[in-house]
CSV table of C-alpha atoms in Angstrom, one decimal:
chain,number,residue,atom,x,y,z
A,141,MET,CA,22.0,-2.5,-15.5
A,142,ASN,CA,22.4,-4.6,-12.3
A,143,ASP,CA,20.2,-7.5,-11.4
A,144,ILE,CA,17.6,-7.0,-8.7
A,145,ASP,CA,19.2,-7.7,-5.3
A,146,LEU,CA,17.5,-9.3,-2.3
A,147,ILE,CA,18.3,-7.2,0.8
A,148,THR,CA,17.1,-7.0,4.4
A,149,VAL,CA,16.0,-3.9,6.3
A,150,THR,CA,15.1,-3.9,10.0
A,151,HIS,CA,13.1,-2.1,12.7
A,152,GLY,CA,14.1,-3.3,16.1
A,153,PRO,CA,13.9,-7.2,16.1
A,154,LEU,CA,11.8,-7.3,12.9
A,155,LYS,CA,13.4,-8.2,9.6
A,156,PHE,CA,11.9,-7.3,6.3
A,157,SER,CA,13.1,-8.7,2.9
A,158,ALA,CA,13.3,-6.2,0.0
A,159,HIS,CA,14.1,-6.1,-3.6
A,160,SER,CA,16.6,-3.3,-4.6
A,161,VAL,CA,18.1,-2.3,-7.9
A,162,GLY,CA,19.8,0.8,-9.4
A,163,ASP,CA,21.8,3.7,-8.1
A,164,GLY,CA,20.7,7.3,-7.3
A,165,PRO,CA,18.0,8.8,-5.2
A,166,THR,CA,15.9,6.2,-3.4
A,167,VAL,CA,12.3,5.4,-4.5
A,168,LEU,CA,10.7,3.2,-1.8
A,169,PHE,CA,7.6,1.1,-2.7
A,170,LEU,CA,5.1,-0.2,-0.2
A,171,HIS,CA,2.7,-2.9,-1.3
A,172,GLY,CA,-0.9,-3.4,-0.2
A,173,PHE,CA,-3.4,-6.3,0.4
A,174,PRO,CA,-3.5,-9.0,-0.8
A,175,ASP,CA,-0.1,-8.6,-2.3
A,176,SER,CA,3.7,-8.7,-1.9
A,177,LYS,CA,6.8,-6.8,-2.7
A,178,ALA,CA,6.5,-8.4,-6.2
A,179,SER,CA,3.7,-6.0,-6.8
A,180,PHE,CA,6.3,-3.5,-8.0
A,181,ASP,CA,8.3,-5.8,-10.3
A,182,ASN,CA,7.1,-3.6,-13.3
A,183,GLN,CA,8.5,-0.5,-11.6
A,184,LEU,CA,11.9,-1.5,-10.2
A,185,MET,CA,13.9,-1.8,-13.4
A,186,ALA,CA,12.1,1.1,-15.1
A,187,PHE,CA,13.0,3.4,-12.2
A,188,ALA,CA,16.6,2.0,-12.1
A,189,ARG,CA,16.9,2.8,-15.8
A,190,ALA,CA,15.7,6.3,-15.0
A,191,GLY,CA,18.5,6.9,-12.6
A,192,TYR,CA,17.0,5.9,-9.2
A,193,ARG,CA,17.6,3.2,-6.6
A,194,ALA,CA,14.3,1.4,-6.5
A,195,VAL,CA,13.4,-0.6,-3.4
A,196,ALA,CA,10.3,-2.7,-2.7
A,197,VAL,CA,9.9,-3.9,0.9
A,198,THR,CA,7.8,-6.6,2.4
A,199,MET,CA,5.3,-5.0,4.8
A,200,ARG,CA,4.9,-5.9,8.5
A,201,GLY,CA,3.4,-9.3,9.0
A,202,TYR,CA,3.9,-10.5,5.4
A,203,GLU,CA,6.7,-12.9,6.3
A,204,GLU,CA,7.6,-14.6,9.6
A,205,GLY,CA,10.5,-12.4,10.5
A,206,ALA,CA,8.3,-9.3,10.1
A,207,GLN,CA,5.6,-10.5,12.5
A,208,PRO,CA,5.8,-8.6,15.9
A,209,VAL,CA,5.5,-10.6,19.1
A,210,ASP,CA,3.0,-8.1,20.4
A,211,GLY,CA,0.8,-8.4,17.3
A,212,ASP,CA,0.7,-4.6,16.8
A,213,TYR,CA,-0.5,-3.7,13.3
A,214,HIS,CA,-1.7,-0.1,13.8
A,215,ALA,CA,-0.7,2.3,11.1
A,216,ILE,CA,1.6,4.3,13.5
A,217,ARG,CA,3.7,1.2,14.0
A,218,MET,CA,4.1,0.6,10.3
A,219,ALA,CA,4.9,4.3,9.7
A,220,GLU,CA,7.7,3.8,12.2
A,221,ASP,CA,8.8,0.8,10.2
A,222,VAL,CA,9.0,3.0,7.1
A,223,ALA,CA,11.0,5.7,9.0
A,224,ALA,CA,13.5,3.0,10.1
A,225,TRP,CA,13.9,1.7,6.6
A,226,ILE,CA,14.5,5.1,5.1
A,227,ARG,CA,17.2,5.9,7.6
A,228,GLN,CA,18.9,2.6,6.7
A,229,LEU,CA,18.5,3.0,2.9
A,230,ASP,CA,19.6,6.6,2.3
A,231,THR,CA,21.2,9.6,3.9
A,232,GLU,CA,18.8,11.8,1.9
A,233,PRO,CA,15.0,12.0,1.8
A,234,VAL,CA,13.4,9.4,-0.4
A,235,HIS,CA,10.5,9.3,-2.8
A,236,LEU,CA,7.7,7.2,-1.3
A,237,VAL,CA,5.2,5.2,-3.3
A,238,GLY,CA,2.3,3.2,-1.7
A,239,HIS,CA,-0.5,1.1,-3.1
A,240,ASP,CA,-3.6,0.1,-1.2
A,241,TRP,CA,-2.6,-0.5,2.4
A,242,GLY,CA,0.8,0.7,1.4
A,243,ALA,CA,-0.8,4.0,0.5
A,244,ASN,CA,-2.4,4.2,4.0
A,245,ILE,CA,1.0,3.6,5.6
A,246,ALA,CA,2.6,6.1,3.2
A,247,TYR,CA,0.2,8.8,4.4
A,248,ALA,CA,1.0,8.0,8.0
A,249,ALA,CA,4.8,8.0,7.3
A,250,SER,CA,4.5,11.3,5.5
A,251,ALA,CA,2.8,12.8,8.5
A,252,LEU,CA,5.2,11.2,11.0
A,253,VAL,CA,8.6,12.0,9.3
A,254,PRO,CA,7.9,14.5,6.4
A,255,ASP,CA,11.6,15.6,6.6
A,256,LEU,CA,12.6,12.1,5.4
A,257,ILE,CA,10.3,12.1,2.4
A,258,ARG,CA,10.9,14.0,-0.8
A,259,SER,CA,7.7,13.2,-2.6
A,260,LEU,CA,4.7,11.0,-2.0
A,261,THR,CA,2.7,8.9,-4.5
A,262,VAL,CA,-0.4,7.0,-3.4
A,263,ILE,CA,-2.2,4.5,-5.6
A,264,ALA,CA,-5.9,3.3,-5.2
A,265,VAL,CA,-6.5,4.6,-1.7
A,266,PRO,CA,-7.4,8.2,-0.9
A,267,HIS,CA,-6.9,10.3,2.2
A,268,PRO,CA,-7.9,8.0,5.1
A,269,VAL,CA,-10.0,10.5,7.1
A,270,ARG,CA,-11.8,11.8,4.0
A,271,PHE,CA,-12.4,8.3,2.8
A,272,ALA,CA,-14.0,7.3,6.1
A,273,GLU,CA,-16.3,10.4,5.9
A,274,ALA,CA,-17.3,9.5,2.4
A,275,PHE,CA,-17.8,5.8,3.3
A,276,ALA,CA,-20.2,6.7,6.0
A,277,SER,CA,-22.6,8.3,3.6
A,278,SER,CA,-22.2,6.0,0.5
A,279,PRO,CA,-24.2,2.8,0.4
A,280,GLU,CA,-22.4,1.9,-2.9
A,281,GLN,CA,-19.0,2.2,-1.3
A,282,GLN,CA,-20.2,0.2,1.8
A,283,LYS,CA,-21.2,-2.6,-0.6
A,284,ARG,CA,-17.8,-2.5,-2.3
A,285,SER,CA,-16.1,-2.7,1.1
A,286,ALA,CA,-18.3,-5.4,2.6
A,287,TYR,CA,-15.2,-7.7,2.7
A,288,ILE,CA,-13.8,-5.5,5.5
A,289,MET,CA,-16.7,-6.5,7.8
A,290,GLU,CA,-16.0,-10.2,7.0
A,291,PHE,CA,-12.5,-9.7,8.1
A,292,GLN,CA,-13.6,-8.8,11.6
A,293,GLN,CA,-14.8,-12.4,12.1
A,294,ALA,CA,-12.6,-14.5,14.4
A,295,GLY,CA,-10.9,-17.2,12.4
A,296,PHE,CA,-11.7,-15.7,9.0
A,297,GLU,CA,-8.0,-15.8,8.1
A,298,ASP,CA,-8.5,-19.6,7.5
A,299,SER,CA,-11.2,-18.8,4.9
A,300,ILE,CA,-9.1,-16.5,2.8
A,301,VAL,CA,-6.4,-19.1,2.2
A,302,SER,CA,-8.7,-22.2,1.8
A,303,GLU,CA,-9.2,-23.8,-1.6
A,304,ASP,CA,-5.9,-22.5,-3.0
A,305,CYS,CA,-6.6,-18.9,-1.8
A,306,ALA,CA,-9.7,-18.7,-4.0
A,307,TYR,CA,-11.1,-15.9,-1.8
A,308,LEU,CA,-8.1,-13.7,-2.4
A,309,ALA,CA,-8.0,-14.5,-6.2
A,310,ALA,CA,-11.7,-13.5,-6.4
A,311,LEU,CA,-10.9,-10.2,-4.7
A,312,TRP,CA,-8.3,-9.4,-7.4
A,313,SER,CA,-10.8,-10.3,-10.1
A,314,SER,CA,-13.6,-8.2,-8.7
A,315,TRP,CA,-11.5,-5.2,-8.0
A,316,SER,CA,-10.0,-5.2,-11.5
A,317,SER,CA,-12.7,-6.8,-13.5
A,318,LYS,CA,-11.4,-6.0,-16.9
A,319,TRP,CA,-7.8,-7.2,-16.2
A,320,GLU,CA,-6.6,-10.6,-17.3
A,321,ILE,CA,-4.5,-11.3,-14.2
A,322,PRO,CA,-1.1,-12.9,-15.0
A,323,SER,CA,-0.9,-16.4,-13.5
A,324,ASP,CA,2.6,-15.7,-12.1
A,325,ARG,CA,1.3,-12.7,-10.1
A,326,LEU,CA,-1.5,-14.8,-8.5
A,327,SER,CA,1.0,-17.6,-7.8
A,328,GLU,CA,3.3,-15.2,-6.0
A,329,MET,CA,0.5,-13.8,-3.9
A,330,LYS,CA,-0.8,-17.2,-2.9
A,331,ALA,CA,2.7,-18.3,-1.9
A,332,VAL,CA,3.1,-15.3,0.4
A,333,PHE,CA,-0.3,-16.0,2.1
A,334,ARG,CA,0.5,-19.6,2.6
A,335,GLN,CA,3.4,-18.7,4.9
A,336,PRO,CA,2.7,-19.1,8.7
A,337,GLY,CA,0.9,-16.2,10.2
A,338,VAL,CA,0.6,-14.1,7.1
A,339,ALA,CA,-3.1,-14.4,6.6
A,340,ARG,CA,-3.9,-13.4,10.2
A,341,ALA,CA,-1.4,-10.5,10.1
A,342,ALA,CA,-2.9,-9.2,6.9
A,343,LEU,CA,-6.4,-9.2,8.5
A,344,GLU,CA,-5.1,-7.5,11.6
A,345,TYR,CA,-4.5,-4.4,9.6
A,346,TYR,CA,-8.2,-4.2,9.0
A,347,ARG,CA,-9.2,-5.3,12.5
A,348,GLN,CA,-6.9,-2.8,14.3
A,349,ALA,CA,-8.1,0.0,12.0
A,350,PHE,CA,-11.4,-0.2,14.0
A,351,ASP,CA,-9.6,0.2,17.4
A,352,SER,CA,-10.4,3.5,18.9
A,353,SER,CA,-9.2,3.3,22.4
A,354,SER,CA,-5.6,2.0,22.6
A,355,SER,CA,-2.6,4.4,22.7
A,356,ALA,CA,-1.5,3.1,19.3
A,357,ALA,CA,-5.0,3.8,17.9
A,358,LEU,CA,-5.0,7.3,19.2
A,359,GLU,CA,-1.5,8.0,17.8
A,360,THR,CA,-2.7,6.7,14.5
A,361,GLN,CA,-5.8,8.9,14.5
A,362,ALA,CA,-3.6,11.9,15.3
A,363,LEU,CA,-1.3,11.1,12.4
A,364,PHE,CA,-4.1,10.8,9.9
A,365,THR,CA,-5.6,14.2,10.8
A,366,LYS,CA,-2.3,16.0,10.3
A,367,PRO,CA,-1.8,17.9,7.0
A,368,ILE,CA,0.5,16.2,4.5
A,369,ALA,CA,3.4,18.6,4.0
A,370,VAL,CA,5.0,16.4,1.3
A,371,ARG,CA,4.1,17.1,-2.3
A,372,THR,CA,1.6,14.3,-3.3
A,373,LEU,CA,0.6,12.5,-6.5
A,374,ALA,CA,-2.6,10.5,-6.1
A,375,ILE,CA,-3.4,7.9,-8.8
A,376,CYS,CA,-6.6,5.8,-9.2
A,377,GLY,CA,-7.9,3.6,-11.9
A,378,ASP,CA,-11.1,4.8,-13.5
A,379,GLU,CA,-12.4,1.2,-13.5
A,380,ASP,CA,-11.5,0.5,-9.8
A,381,ARG,CA,-14.2,-1.8,-8.3
A,382,CYS,CA,-12.8,-1.7,-4.8
A,383,ILE,CA,-12.8,2.1,-4.1
A,384,SER,CA,-15.1,4.2,-6.3
A,385,PRO,CA,-13.0,6.6,-8.4
A,386,GLU,CA,-15.5,9.3,-7.7
A,387,ILE,CA,-15.0,8.9,-4.0
A,388,PHE,CA,-11.2,8.7,-4.5
A,389,VAL,CA,-11.1,12.0,-6.3
A,390,GLY,CA,-13.6,13.7,-3.9
A,391,ALA,CA,-11.5,12.5,-0.9
A,392,MET,CA,-8.3,14.2,-2.1
A,393,ARG,CA,-8.7,17.8,-1.0
A,394,MET,CA,-6.1,20.5,-1.5
A,395,GLU,CA,-6.5,21.8,2.1
A,396,ASP,CA,-5.2,18.5,3.4
A,397,PHE,CA,-2.1,18.7,1.3
A,398,PRO,CA,-0.3,22.0,1.8
A,399,GLY,CA,2.8,20.5,0.2
A,400,GLY,CA,0.9,20.3,-3.1
A,401,LEU,CA,-1.4,17.7,-4.7
A,402,GLN,CA,-2.1,16.3,-8.1
A,403,VAL,CA,-4.9,13.8,-8.7
A,404,THR,CA,-4.9,11.5,-11.8
A,405,ARG,CA,-7.2,8.8,-13.0
A,406,VAL,CA,-5.7,6.1,-15.3
A,407,LYS,CA,-8.2,5.2,-18.0
A,408,GLY,CA,-9.1,1.6,-18.2
A,409,ALA,CA,-7.3,0.5,-15.1
A,410,GLY,CA,-8.8,-1.1,-12.0
A,411,HIS,CA,-7.5,-1.3,-8.4
A,412,PHE,CA,-4.0,-2.5,-9.4
A,413,ALA,CA,-3.2,0.3,-11.9
A,414,HIS,CA,0.5,0.0,-11.5
A,415,ILE,CA,0.4,-3.6,-12.6
A,416,GLU,CA,-2.3,-3.3,-15.1
A,417,GLN,CA,-0.8,-0.3,-16.9
A,418,PRO,CA,2.8,-0.1,-15.7
A,419,ASP,CA,4.1,2.1,-18.5
A,420,ALA,CA,1.4,4.8,-18.0
A,421,VAL,CA,1.8,4.7,-14.2
A,422,ASN,CA,5.6,4.7,-14.3
A,423,ASP,CA,5.5,7.8,-16.6
A,424,LEU,CA,3.2,9.6,-14.2
A,425,ILE,CA,5.4,8.9,-11.1
A,426,LEU,CA,8.7,9.6,-12.9
A,427,ASP,CA,7.4,12.9,-14.2
A,428,TRP,CA,6.2,13.7,-10.7
A,429,ILE,CA,9.4,12.9,-8.8
A,430,LYS,CA,11.6,14.7,-11.3
């Protein structure tokens, strides 16, 4: 088995570093917040051994070369990033896997370019529109998501990286409260967020999600309301303290997924199910994409 290679994919002037290993149909992994492409270290070799080319990409804003001059972090723009990466990585449709914000972008990409995506797997974040509907009527979920309101404050990006990124480490601990977080995973995440501009870019995902008037916002809203024609596997941890597992399951409705939908809860896992229980999650995804 080959070692993991560091490659670069592009979209216009933006450059995104990625880890790639294996040969065969491409499985493209999109990380979330607060995280990095290393989020999928437990997936890459397993998928390569199973006969796939596994690629984990750094998302828009998470390194200096991937930070757009215009500061646009609407989901439509990041779905366009994904479409560009797919065209560079493979001549055939790919299997797309997204966690957290990576799941949101995976929904958008699947609506934008369904012909480029063979299967979709989303982890921890349900259908964006249905989640917004459930959020509006759930005081419990509003409490869980209080951090999003903090992110709207100007300059809050400085707070999330102060004191050795203590705020971000606390999010991981609270979202997966029964998980003993490996020290190397925390160190990797902190190193990413200490890079110039990364903390601000990461919070812009959340800030621009509340934009309702720009052309990019309207394009994003239109994407999220489109049915998902790609067959979809949705995975959540039944101990997730970021998004209620009950809300997750309730937000995944067959009528929104005419391409097919399977919803699975991973027992004992929190928000980072693919890191906490990699063997179980890998088996679920490999069974699905086969």
